[in-house]
PDB file of C-alpha atoms and ligand atoms in Angstrom:
ATOM      1  CA  UNK A   2       0.594  -5.201   1.654  1.00 81.00           C
ATOM      2  CA  UNK A   3       2.159  -2.157   0.034  1.00 91.00           C
ATOM      3  CA  UNK A   4       0.864   1.033   1.649  1.00 95.00           C
ATOM      4  CA  UNK A   5       1.644   4.710   1.140  1.00 96.00           C
ATOM      5  CA  UNK A   6       5.405   4.556   1.947  1.00 94.00           C
ATOM      6  CA  UNK A   7       6.041   1.539  -0.282  1.00 93.00           C
ATOM      7  CA  UNK A   8       3.977   2.854  -3.193  1.00 95.00           C
ATOM      8  CA  UNK A   9       5.597   6.298  -2.857  1.00 95.00           C
ATOM      9  CA  UNK A  10       9.056   4.692  -2.902  1.00 93.00           C
ATOM     10  CA  UNK A  11       8.108   2.594  -5.956  1.00 93.00           C
ATOM     11  CA  UNK A  12       6.908   5.810  -7.607  1.00 95.00           C
ATOM     12  CA  UNK A  13      10.281   7.460  -6.953  1.00 94.00           C
ATOM     13  CA  UNK A  14      12.123   4.369  -8.183  1.00 93.00           C
ATOM     14  CA  UNK A  15      10.151   4.274 -11.451  1.00 95.00           C
ATOM     15  CA  UNK A  16      10.594   8.027 -11.982  1.00 95.00           C
ATOM     16  CA  UNK A  17      14.326   7.519 -11.849  1.00 93.00           C
ATOM     17  CA  UNK A  18      14.526   4.260 -13.806  1.00 93.00           C
ATOM     18  CA  UNK A  19      11.555   3.988 -16.149  1.00 95.00           C
ATOM     19  CA  UNK A  20      10.477   7.503 -17.168  1.00 96.00           C
ATOM     20  CA  UNK A  21      11.810   8.367 -20.604  1.00 96.00           C
ATOM     21  CA  UNK A  22      11.620   4.776 -21.792  1.00 95.00           C
ATOM     22  CA  UNK A  23       9.178   3.663 -24.484  1.00 96.00           C
ATOM     23  CA  UNK A  24       6.815   0.789 -23.693  1.00 96.00           C
ATOM     24  CA  UNK A  25       7.580  -1.802 -26.328  1.00 94.00           C
ATOM     25  CA  UNK A  26       5.060  -4.453 -25.242  1.00 94.00           C
ATOM     26  CA  UNK A  27       2.761  -5.403 -22.372  1.00 96.00           C
ATOM     27  CA  UNK A  28       2.132  -9.080 -21.589  1.00 95.00           C
ATOM     28  CA  UNK A  29      -0.936  -9.964 -19.548  1.00 95.00           C
ATOM     29  CA  UNK A  30      -0.361 -13.215 -17.656  1.00 95.00           C
ATOM     30  CA  UNK A  31      -3.284 -13.086 -15.187  1.00 94.00           C
ATOM     31  CA  UNK A  32      -6.439 -12.317 -17.122  1.00 93.00           C
ATOM     32  CA  UNK A  33      -8.436 -11.334 -14.022  1.00 93.00           C
ATOM     33  CA  UNK A  34      -5.985  -8.519 -13.186  1.00 96.00           C
ATOM     34  CA  UNK A  35      -7.126  -6.192 -15.981  1.00 96.00           C
ATOM     35  CA  UNK A  36     -10.268  -4.266 -15.063  1.00 97.00           C
ATOM     36  CA  UNK A  37     -10.750  -2.155 -18.216  1.00 97.00           C
ATOM     37  CA  UNK A  38     -10.948  -3.070 -21.899  1.00 94.00           C
ATOM     38  CA  UNK A  39     -10.972   0.300 -23.671  1.00 95.00           C
ATOM     39  CA  UNK A  40      -8.321   1.548 -24.345  1.00 97.00           C
ATOM     40  CA  UNK A  41      -6.735  -1.929 -24.635  1.00 97.00           C
ATOM     41  CA  UNK A  42      -3.402  -2.750 -22.983  1.00 97.00           C
ATOM     42  CA  UNK A  43      -1.871  -2.968 -26.447  1.00 96.00           C
ATOM     43  CA  UNK A  44      -2.540   0.780 -26.917  1.00 98.00           C
ATOM     44  CA  UNK A  45       0.425   1.444 -24.589  1.00 98.00           C
ATOM     45  CA  UNK A  46       2.877  -0.150 -27.043  1.00 96.00           C
ATOM     46  CA  UNK A  47       5.127   2.379 -28.776  1.00 96.00           C
ATOM     47  CA  UNK A  48       4.342   5.172 -26.310  1.00 97.00           C
ATOM     48  CA  UNK A  49       6.828   6.826 -23.973  1.00 97.00           C
ATOM     49  CA  UNK A  50       6.470   6.549 -20.200  1.00 97.00           C
ATOM     50  CA  UNK A  51       6.364  10.240 -19.321  1.00 98.00           C
ATOM     51  CA  UNK A  52       5.536  10.330 -15.609  1.00 98.00           C
ATOM     52  CA  UNK A  53       4.709   8.363 -12.470  1.00 98.00           C
ATOM     53  CA  UNK A  54       2.377   9.435  -9.663  1.00 98.00           C
ATOM     54  CA  UNK A  55       0.779   7.959  -6.573  1.00 98.00           C
ATOM     55  CA  UNK A  56      -2.879   8.268  -5.550  1.00 98.00           C
ATOM     56  CA  UNK A  57      -3.363   6.718  -2.107  1.00 98.00           C
ATOM     57  CA  UNK A  58      -2.101   3.167  -2.572  1.00 97.00           C
ATOM     58  CA  UNK A  59      -2.528   3.319  -6.374  1.00 98.00           C
ATOM     59  CA  UNK A  60       0.456   3.608  -8.699  1.00 98.00           C
ATOM     60  CA  UNK A  61      -0.215   5.717 -11.806  1.00 98.00           C
ATOM     61  CA  UNK A  62       2.071   5.425 -14.826  1.00 98.00           C
ATOM     62  CA  UNK A  63       1.505   8.173 -17.364  1.00 98.00           C
ATOM     63  CA  UNK A  64       2.247   6.703 -20.769  1.00 98.00           C
ATOM     64  CA  UNK A  65       2.044   9.747 -23.043  1.00 98.00           C
ATOM     65  CA  UNK A  66      -1.454  10.630 -21.849  1.00 98.00           C
ATOM     66  CA  UNK A  67      -2.754   7.099 -21.339  1.00 98.00           C
ATOM     67  CA  UNK A  68      -2.588   5.923 -17.734  1.00 98.00           C
ATOM     68  CA  UNK A  69      -1.608   2.461 -16.591  1.00 98.00           C
ATOM     69  CA  UNK A  70      -2.958   2.416 -13.043  1.00 98.00           C
ATOM     70  CA  UNK A  71      -2.020  -0.391 -10.648  1.00 98.00           C
ATOM     71  CA  UNK A  72      -3.391  -1.423  -7.266  1.00 97.00           C
ATOM     72  CA  UNK A  73      -1.077  -4.014  -5.723  1.00 95.00           C
ATOM     73  CA  UNK A  74      -3.694  -5.216  -3.197  1.00 91.00           C
ATOM     74  CA  UNK A  75      -2.552  -7.531  -0.395  1.00 87.00           C
ATOM     75  CA  UNK A  76       0.164  -9.622  -1.945  1.00 89.00           C
ATOM     76  CA  UNK A  77       1.128  -7.810  -5.119  1.00 93.00           C
ATOM     77  CA  UNK A  78       4.531  -6.356  -5.879  1.00 93.00           C
ATOM     78  CA  UNK A  79       6.534  -4.707  -8.637  1.00 94.00           C
ATOM     79  CA  UNK A  80       9.838  -6.232  -9.714  1.00 92.00           C
ATOM     80  CA  UNK A  81      12.267  -4.273 -11.867  1.00 92.00           C
ATOM     81  CA  UNK A  82      13.765  -6.615 -14.442  1.00 91.00           C
ATOM     82  CA  UNK A  83      16.788  -6.606 -16.698  1.00 89.00           C
ATOM     83  CA  UNK A  84      17.287  -9.394 -19.180  1.00 86.00           C
ATOM     84  CA  UNK A  85      13.576 -10.020 -19.714  1.00 89.00           C
ATOM     85  CA  UNK A  86      12.941 -12.984 -22.020  1.00 88.00           C
ATOM     86  CA  UNK A  87      11.455 -11.946 -25.372  1.00 86.00           C
ATOM     87  CA  UNK A  88       8.923 -14.783 -25.429  1.00 89.00           C
ATOM     88  CA  UNK A  89       5.528 -13.959 -23.886  1.00 89.00           C
ATOM     89  CA  UNK A  90       4.911 -15.657 -20.509  1.00 90.00           C
ATOM     90  CA  UNK A  91       2.452 -18.546 -20.224  1.00 86.00           C
ATOM     91  CA  UNK A  92      -0.820 -17.112 -18.903  1.00 81.00           C
ATOM     92  CA  UNK A  93      -2.110 -18.308 -15.547  1.00 75.00           C
ATOM     93  CA  UNK A  94       1.211 -19.821 -14.415  1.00 75.00           C
ATOM     94  CA  UNK A  95       2.876 -18.666 -11.207  1.00 88.00           C
ATOM     95  CA  UNK A  96       2.666 -15.268  -9.553  1.00 94.00           C
ATOM     96  CA  UNK A  97       3.211 -13.145 -12.694  1.00 95.00           C
ATOM     97  CA  UNK A  98       0.233 -10.892 -13.463  1.00 96.00           C
ATOM     98  CA  UNK A  99       1.575  -8.357 -15.945  1.00 96.00           C
ATOM     99  CA  UNK A 100       4.920  -7.727 -17.662  1.00 96.00           C
ATOM    100  CA  UNK A 101       5.863  -4.372 -19.147  1.00 97.00           C
ATOM    101  CA  UNK A 102       8.750  -4.344 -21.642  1.00 95.00           C
ATOM    102  CA  UNK A 103      10.606  -1.058 -22.125  1.00 95.00           C
ATOM    103  CA  UNK A 104      13.143   0.085 -24.691  1.00 91.00           C
ATOM    104  CA  UNK A 105      16.688   1.050 -23.652  1.00 81.00           C
ATOM    105  CA  UNK A 106      15.775   4.722 -23.305  1.00 76.00           C
ATOM    106  CA  UNK A 107      17.351   5.560 -26.661  1.00 72.00           C
ATOM    107  CA  UNK A 108      14.627   4.218 -28.900  1.00 64.00           C
ATOM    108  CA  UNK A 109      15.858   0.676 -29.384  1.00 65.00           C
ATOM    109  CA  UNK A 110      15.611  -2.716 -27.797  1.00 61.00           C
ATOM    110  CA  UNK A 111      18.390  -3.237 -25.239  1.00 57.00           C
ATOM    111  CA  UNK A 112      21.201  -5.464 -26.478  1.00 57.00           C
ATOM    112  CA  UNK A 113      21.311  -7.859 -23.529  1.00 59.00           C
ATOM    113  CA  UNK A 114      17.650  -8.773 -23.093  1.00 66.00           C
ATOM    114  CA  UNK A 115      14.860  -6.368 -22.345  1.00 81.00           C
ATOM    115  CA  UNK A 116      14.428  -4.092 -19.358  1.00 92.00           C
ATOM    116  CA  UNK A 117      11.050  -3.546 -17.783  1.00 95.00           C
ATOM    117  CA  UNK A 118       9.061  -4.657 -14.804  1.00 96.00           C
ATOM    118  CA  UNK A 119       6.825  -7.463 -13.641  1.00 95.00           C
ATOM    119  CA  UNK A 120       3.725  -7.107 -11.492  1.00 96.00           C
ATOM    120  CA  UNK A 121       3.370 -10.246  -9.410  1.00 95.00           C
ATOM    121  CA  UNK A 122       0.923 -11.532  -6.849  1.00 94.00           C
ATOM    122  CA  UNK A 123       1.465 -14.320  -4.358  1.00 90.00           C
ATOM    123  CA  UNK A 124      -1.278 -16.509  -2.907  1.00 87.00           C
ATOM    124  CA  UNK A 125      -4.567 -17.813  -4.172  1.00 84.00           C
ATOM    125  CA  UNK A 126      -6.772 -14.834  -3.360  1.00 84.00           C
ATOM    126  CA  UNK A 127      -6.133 -12.504  -6.266  1.00 87.00           C
ATOM    127  CA  UNK A 128      -6.773  -8.798  -5.771  1.00 93.00           C
ATOM    128  CA  UNK A 129      -4.120  -7.085  -7.888  1.00 96.00           C
ATOM    129  CA  UNK A 130      -5.875  -4.722 -10.289  1.00 97.00           C
ATOM    130  CA  UNK A 131      -4.679  -2.986 -13.449  1.00 98.00           C
ATOM    131  CA  UNK A 132      -6.533  -0.272 -15.357  1.00 98.00           C
ATOM    132  CA  UNK A 133      -5.815   1.503 -18.633  1.00 98.00           C
ATOM    133  CA  UNK A 134      -7.631   4.851 -18.579  1.00 98.00           C
ATOM    134  CA  UNK A 135      -7.367   8.312 -20.105  1.00 98.00           C
ATOM    135  CA  UNK A 136      -7.585   9.938 -16.681  1.00 97.00           C
ATOM    136  CA  UNK A 137      -6.740   8.311 -13.309  1.00 97.00           C
ATOM    137  CA  UNK A 138      -9.992   9.716 -11.866  1.00 96.00           C
ATOM    138  CA  UNK A 139     -11.843   7.164 -14.032  1.00 97.00           C
ATOM    139  CA  UNK A 140     -10.609   4.418 -11.693  1.00 97.00           C
ATOM    140  CA  UNK A 141     -13.440   4.078  -9.140  1.00 93.00           C
ATOM    141  CA  UNK A 142     -11.093   3.570  -6.168  1.00 95.00           C
ATOM    142  CA  UNK A 143      -9.203   6.761  -7.043  1.00 97.00           C
ATOM    143  CA  UNK A 144     -12.299   8.869  -7.614  1.00 94.00           C
ATOM    144  CA  UNK A 145     -13.455   8.064  -4.063  1.00 96.00           C
ATOM    145  CA  UNK A 146     -10.144   8.723  -2.267  1.00 97.00           C
ATOM    146  CA  UNK A 147     -10.072  11.077   0.683  1.00 97.00           C
ATOM    147  CA  UNK A 148      -7.167  13.491   1.216  1.00 98.00           C
ATOM    148  CA  UNK A 149      -3.694  11.937   1.152  1.00 98.00           C
ATOM    149  CA  UNK A 150      -2.450  10.892   4.592  1.00 98.00           C
ATOM    150  CA  UNK A 151       0.917  12.608   4.038  1.00 96.00           C
ATOM    151  CA  UNK A 152      -0.580  15.813   2.596  1.00 97.00           C
ATOM    152  CA  UNK A 153      -3.613  16.424   4.799  1.00 98.00           C
ATOM    153  CA  UNK A 154      -3.303  19.427   7.111  1.00 97.00           C
ATOM    154  CA  UNK A 155      -3.985  19.244  10.822  1.00 97.00           C
ATOM    155  CA  UNK A 156      -7.350  21.081  10.799  1.00 97.00           C
ATOM    156  CA  UNK A 157      -8.749  18.895   8.008  1.00 97.00           C
ATOM    157  CA  UNK A 158      -7.519  15.737   9.724  1.00 98.00           C
ATOM    158  CA  UNK A 159      -9.119  16.654  13.064  1.00 97.00           C
ATOM    159  CA  UNK A 160     -12.390  17.592  11.322  1.00 97.00           C
ATOM    160  CA  UNK A 161     -12.470  14.336   9.331  1.00 97.00           C
ATOM    161  CA  UNK A 162     -12.163  12.234  12.484  1.00 96.00           C
ATOM    162  CA  UNK A 163     -14.638  14.342  14.442  1.00 96.00           C
ATOM    163  CA  UNK A 164     -17.215  13.700  11.721  1.00 95.00           C
ATOM    164  CA  UNK A 165     -16.659   9.966  11.705  1.00 93.00           C
ATOM    165  CA  UNK A 166     -18.552   7.439  13.821  1.00 91.00           C
ATOM    166  CA  UNK A 167     -16.842   4.101  14.363  1.00 94.00           C
ATOM    167  CA  UNK A 168     -13.525   2.837  15.623  1.00 96.00           C
ATOM    168  CA  UNK A 169     -10.138   4.401  14.905  1.00 97.00           C
ATOM    169  CA  UNK A 170      -8.746   1.303  13.233  1.00 97.00           C
ATOM    170  CA  UNK A 171     -11.540   1.346  10.659  1.00 96.00           C
ATOM    171  CA  UNK A 172     -11.351   5.122  10.220  1.00 97.00           C
ATOM    172  CA  UNK A 173      -7.610   5.182   9.519  1.00 98.00           C
ATOM    173  CA  UNK A 174      -7.828   2.395   6.940  1.00 97.00           C
ATOM    174  CA  UNK A 175     -10.909   3.796   5.159  1.00 97.00           C
ATOM    175  CA  UNK A 176      -9.452   5.115   1.895  1.00 97.00           C
ATOM    176  CA  UNK A 177     -12.452   7.382   1.321  1.00 97.00           C
ATOM    177  CA  UNK A 178     -11.691   9.189   4.597  1.00 97.00           C
ATOM    178  CA  UNK A 179      -7.890   9.291   4.336  1.00 97.00           C
ATOM    179  CA  UNK A 180      -5.837   7.839   1.477  1.00 98.00           C
ATOM    180  CA  UNK A 181      -2.777   5.630   1.824  1.00 98.00           C
ATOM    181  CA  UNK A 182      -2.932   3.853   5.211  1.00 98.00           C
ATOM    182  CA  UNK A 183      -3.573   0.118   5.393  1.00 96.00           C
ATOM    183  CA  UNK A 184      -3.553  -2.616   8.007  1.00 95.00           C
ATOM    184  CA  UNK A 185       0.145  -2.470   8.921  1.00 96.00           C
ATOM    185  CA  UNK A 186       0.695   1.271   9.271  1.00 97.00           C
ATOM    186  CA  UNK A 187      -2.628   1.832  11.047  1.00 98.00           C
ATOM    187  CA  UNK A 188      -1.385  -0.558  13.786  1.00 98.00           C
ATOM    188  CA  UNK A 189       1.918   1.331  13.897  1.00 98.00           C
ATOM    189  CA  UNK A 190       0.267   4.776  13.947  1.00 98.00           C
ATOM    190  CA  UNK A 191      -2.132   3.836  16.765  1.00 98.00           C
ATOM    191  CA  UNK A 192       0.773   2.418  18.768  1.00 98.00           C
ATOM    192  CA  UNK A 193       2.833   5.581  18.239  1.00 98.00           C
ATOM    193  CA  UNK A 194      -0.170   7.702  19.294  1.00 98.00           C
ATOM    194  CA  UNK A 195      -0.826   5.442  22.323  1.00 98.00           C
ATOM    195  CA  UNK A 196      -4.464   5.009  21.307  1.00 98.00           C
ATOM    196  CA  UNK A 197      -6.680   1.929  21.318  1.00 98.00           C
ATOM    197  CA  UNK A 198      -7.687   0.682  17.855  1.00 97.00           C
ATOM    198  CA  UNK A 199     -11.236   0.362  19.229  1.00 96.00           C
ATOM    199  CA  UNK A 200     -11.503   3.958  20.447  1.00 97.00           C
ATOM    200  CA  UNK A 201     -14.285   5.876  18.709  1.00 97.00           C
ATOM    201  CA  UNK A 202     -12.964   8.330  16.126  1.00 97.00           C
ATOM    202  CA  UNK A 203     -15.424  11.086  17.065  1.00 96.00           C
ATOM    203  CA  UNK A 204     -14.690  10.779  20.793  1.00 96.00           C
ATOM    204  CA  UNK A 205     -11.057  11.905  20.699  1.00 97.00           C
ATOM    205  CA  UNK A 206      -9.926  14.765  22.925  1.00 96.00           C
ATOM    206  CA  UNK A 207      -8.037  17.597  21.203  1.00 95.00           C
ATOM    207  CA  UNK A 208      -4.797  16.257  22.623  1.00 96.00           C
ATOM    208  CA  UNK A 209      -5.507  12.737  21.334  1.00 97.00           C
ATOM    209  CA  UNK A 210      -6.452  13.979  17.863  1.00 97.00           C
ATOM    210  CA  UNK A 211      -3.210  15.979  17.613  1.00 97.00           C
ATOM    211  CA  UNK A 212      -1.183  13.039  18.894  1.00 97.00           C
ATOM    212  CA  UNK A 213      -2.780  10.889  16.213  1.00 98.00           C
ATOM    213  CA  UNK A 214      -2.050  13.467  13.510  1.00 98.00           C
ATOM    214  CA  UNK A 215       1.599  13.661  14.559  1.00 98.00           C
ATOM    215  CA  UNK A 216       1.806   9.847  14.662  1.00 98.00           C
ATOM    216  CA  UNK A 217       0.493   9.635  11.076  1.00 98.00           C
ATOM    217  CA  UNK A 218       3.138  12.077   9.848  1.00 97.00           C
ATOM    218  CA  UNK A 219       6.029  10.580  11.806  1.00 97.00           C
ATOM    219  CA  UNK A 220       5.179   6.901  11.176  1.00 97.00           C
ATOM    220  CA  UNK A 221       4.635   7.305   7.428  1.00 97.00           C
ATOM    221  CA  UNK A 222       7.512   9.771   7.080  1.00 95.00           C
ATOM    222  CA  UNK A 223      10.002   7.468   8.800  1.00 94.00           C
ATOM    223  CA  UNK A 224       8.804   4.460   6.814  1.00 93.00           C
ATOM    224  CA  UNK A 225       9.151   6.416   3.589  1.00 92.00           C
ATOM    225  CA  UNK A 226      12.655   7.565   4.519  1.00 90.00           C
ATOM    226  CA  UNK A 227      13.630   3.914   5.085  1.00 88.00           C
ATOM    227  CA  UNK A 228      12.110   2.832   1.749  1.00 85.00           C
ATOM    228  CA  UNK A 229      13.435   5.600  -0.485  1.00 84.00           C
ATOM    229  CA  UNK A 230      16.534   4.585  -2.347  1.00 73.00           C
ATOM    230  CA  UNK A 231      15.899   0.903  -1.686  1.00 73.00           C
ATOM    231  CA  UNK A 232      15.713  -1.337  -4.693  1.00 69.00           C
ATOM    232  CA  UNK A 233      12.144  -2.537  -5.199  1.00 66.00           C
ATOM    233  CA  UNK A 234      13.224  -6.040  -4.175  1.00 65.00           C
ATOM    234  CA  UNK A 235      14.418  -5.044  -0.683  1.00 67.00           C
ATOM    235  CA  UNK A 236      11.524  -2.751   0.255  1.00 67.00           C
ATOM    236  CA  UNK A 237       9.400  -5.473   1.798  1.00 65.00           C
ATOM    237  CA  UNK A 238      12.135  -6.506   4.221  1.00 66.00           C
ATOM    238  CA  UNK A 239      12.755  -2.873   5.021  1.00 68.00           C
ATOM    239  CA  UNK A 240       9.070  -2.406   5.872  1.00 71.00           C
ATOM    240  CA  UNK A 241       9.077  -5.392   8.215  1.00 74.00           C
ATOM    241  CA  UNK A 242      12.226  -4.295  10.054  1.00 77.00           C
ATOM    242  CA  UNK A 243      10.678  -0.946  11.024  1.00 85.00           C
ATOM    243  CA  UNK A 244       7.500  -2.350  12.591  1.00 93.00           C
ATOM    244  CA  UNK A 245       6.879  -2.051  16.343  1.00 96.00           C
ATOM    245  CA  UNK A 246       3.610  -3.965  16.814  1.00 97.00           C
ATOM    246  CA  UNK A 247       2.208  -5.005  13.444  1.00 96.00           C
ATOM    247  CA  UNK A 248       2.767  -8.723  12.727  1.00 93.00           C
ATOM    248  CA  UNK A 249       4.631  -9.022  16.068  1.00 95.00           C
ATOM    249  CA  UNK A 250       2.055 -10.901  18.159  1.00 95.00           C
ATOM    250  CA  UNK A 251       3.681 -12.449  21.239  1.00 96.00           C
ATOM    251  CA  UNK A 252       6.891 -10.420  20.919  1.00 96.00           C
ATOM    252  CA  UNK A 253       7.866  -7.659  23.361  1.00 97.00           C
ATOM    253  CA  UNK A 254       6.786  -4.080  22.646  1.00 97.00           C
ATOM    254  CA  UNK A 255      10.000  -2.148  21.855  1.00 97.00           C
ATOM    255  CA  UNK A 256       8.704   0.813  23.881  1.00 97.00           C
ATOM    256  CA  UNK A 257       7.569  -0.781  27.158  1.00 97.00           C
ATOM    257  CA  UNK A 258       8.391  -4.500  26.957  1.00 97.00           C
ATOM    258  CA  UNK A 259       4.786  -5.693  27.361  1.00 97.00           C
ATOM    259  CA  UNK A 260       3.712  -8.551  25.081  1.00 97.00           C
ATOM    260  CA  UNK A 261       2.185  -7.438  21.771  1.00 97.00           C
ATOM    261  CA  UNK A 262      -1.343  -8.811  21.451  1.00 97.00           C
ATOM    262  CA  UNK A 263      -3.653  -9.530  18.569  1.00 96.00           C
ATOM    263  CA  UNK A 264      -7.333  -9.218  17.763  1.00 95.00           C
ATOM    264  CA  UNK A 265      -8.390 -11.448  14.886  1.00 92.00           C
ATOM    265  CA  UNK A 266     -11.272 -10.957  12.496  1.00 87.00           C
ATOM    266  CA  UNK A 267     -12.657 -13.153   9.729  1.00 83.00           C
ATOM    267  CA  UNK A 268      -9.879 -12.410   7.234  1.00 83.00           C
ATOM    268  CA  UNK A 269      -7.527 -10.020   8.964  1.00 88.00           C
ATOM    269  CA  UNK A 270      -6.048  -9.189  12.349  1.00 93.00           C
ATOM    270  CA  UNK A 271      -4.660  -6.223  14.236  1.00 96.00           C
ATOM    271  CA  UNK A 272      -1.822  -5.988  16.718  1.00 97.00           C
ATOM    272  CA  UNK A 273      -1.393  -3.603  19.642  1.00 98.00           C
ATOM    273  CA  UNK A 274       0.411  -3.162  22.960  1.00 98.00           C
ATOM    274  CA  UNK A 275      -1.926  -3.198  25.996  1.00 97.00           C
ATOM    275  CA  UNK A 276       0.400  -1.117  28.206  1.00 98.00           C
ATOM    276  CA  UNK A 277       1.010   1.565  25.558  1.00 98.00           C
ATOM    277  CA  UNK A 278      -2.497   1.679  24.096  1.00 98.00           C
ATOM    278  CA  UNK A 279      -5.304   0.283  26.239  1.00 97.00           C
ATOM    279  CA  UNK A 280      -4.361   1.048  29.854  1.00 96.00           C
ATOM    280  CA  UNK A 281      -2.940  -2.461  30.247  1.00 95.00           C
ATOM    281  CA  UNK A 282      -6.275  -4.149  29.476  1.00 94.00           C
ATOM    282  CA  UNK A 283      -6.357  -6.727  26.668  1.00 93.00           C
ATOM    283  CA  UNK A 284      -9.040  -6.087  24.044  1.00 93.00           C
ATOM    284  CA  UNK A 285     -11.748  -8.669  23.472  1.00 87.00           C
ATOM    285  CA  UNK A 286     -10.841 -11.086  20.728  1.00 83.00           C
ATOM    286  CA  UNK A 287     -13.640 -13.207  19.303  1.00 70.00           C
ATOM    287  CA  UNK A 288     -11.346 -16.077  18.489  1.00 66.00           C
ATOM    288  CA  UNK A 289      -9.663 -16.056  21.881  1.00 57.00           C
ATOM    289  CA  UNK A 290     -12.944 -15.889  23.828  1.00 56.00           C
ATOM    290  CA  UNK A 291     -14.275 -18.768  21.746  1.00 56.00           C
ATOM    291  CA  UNK A 292     -11.248 -20.833  22.700  1.00 53.00           C
ATOM    292  CA  UNK A 293     -11.615 -20.009  26.388  1.00 51.00           C
ATOM    293  CA  UNK A 294     -15.342 -20.738  26.618  1.00 47.00           C
TER     294      UNK A 294
HETATM  295 ZN1  LIG B 316       4.200  -0.966  24.765  1.00 89.95          ZN
END
């Protein structure tokens, strides 16, 4: 799932490659992806893409004052395209959700097929969401966002956690508390901070809270540095290659060599290193204890 570093890198990529181009047409291929109806998608046609911003994990394309806002959800991605076919795609076929055609940046249709980008989503559970709004704050998920995980200062971060009951894993991934961190980077941040995902957010010592703050900055900053300058297509592989514990169940922890373990939930899972994070003790896993009973 694209999180803050990936969406920030996509933002930078689009600033460099798409800003200054006029949207010539938008094709909707997955009807359920569009969450607004006024202004219509067609209102973007003929308008220049003037800016790109990120709000948490949302991508915000400023199209001359109208905003095309995208949430890529779990399995969505953006693909930069050259040589786009002029014919509209068949709706409901394959992973394509939305296609944006752009002009050549000089007011005309490019000679060798169109440039633009596709929003795609793999899998059967569809969560990719697209909004056309006059202000990004009209998107409910953006209006509720907490401070950005890369921007928040240390005092605010410590105060936010101190005022939060519940486990660290849930706190870090709650977009209303802190914007931009999802399932993968929360595992990585907790590993870097040597903290259990189940530790209570409001029970951190000063030292632990500062360690966590530093881990947020370093983990997201390093991931972003790896992603920047990558073509959109290679970002996913780049994300995977930098991970220490997330999605590495059963593999050795790169820090201490212990085996990375997993706790599974109904529709998600987390990974951690017992030696680095939980004093060597494995955390209870509902699925595992069911198997052992
Ligand atoms: Zn370890």
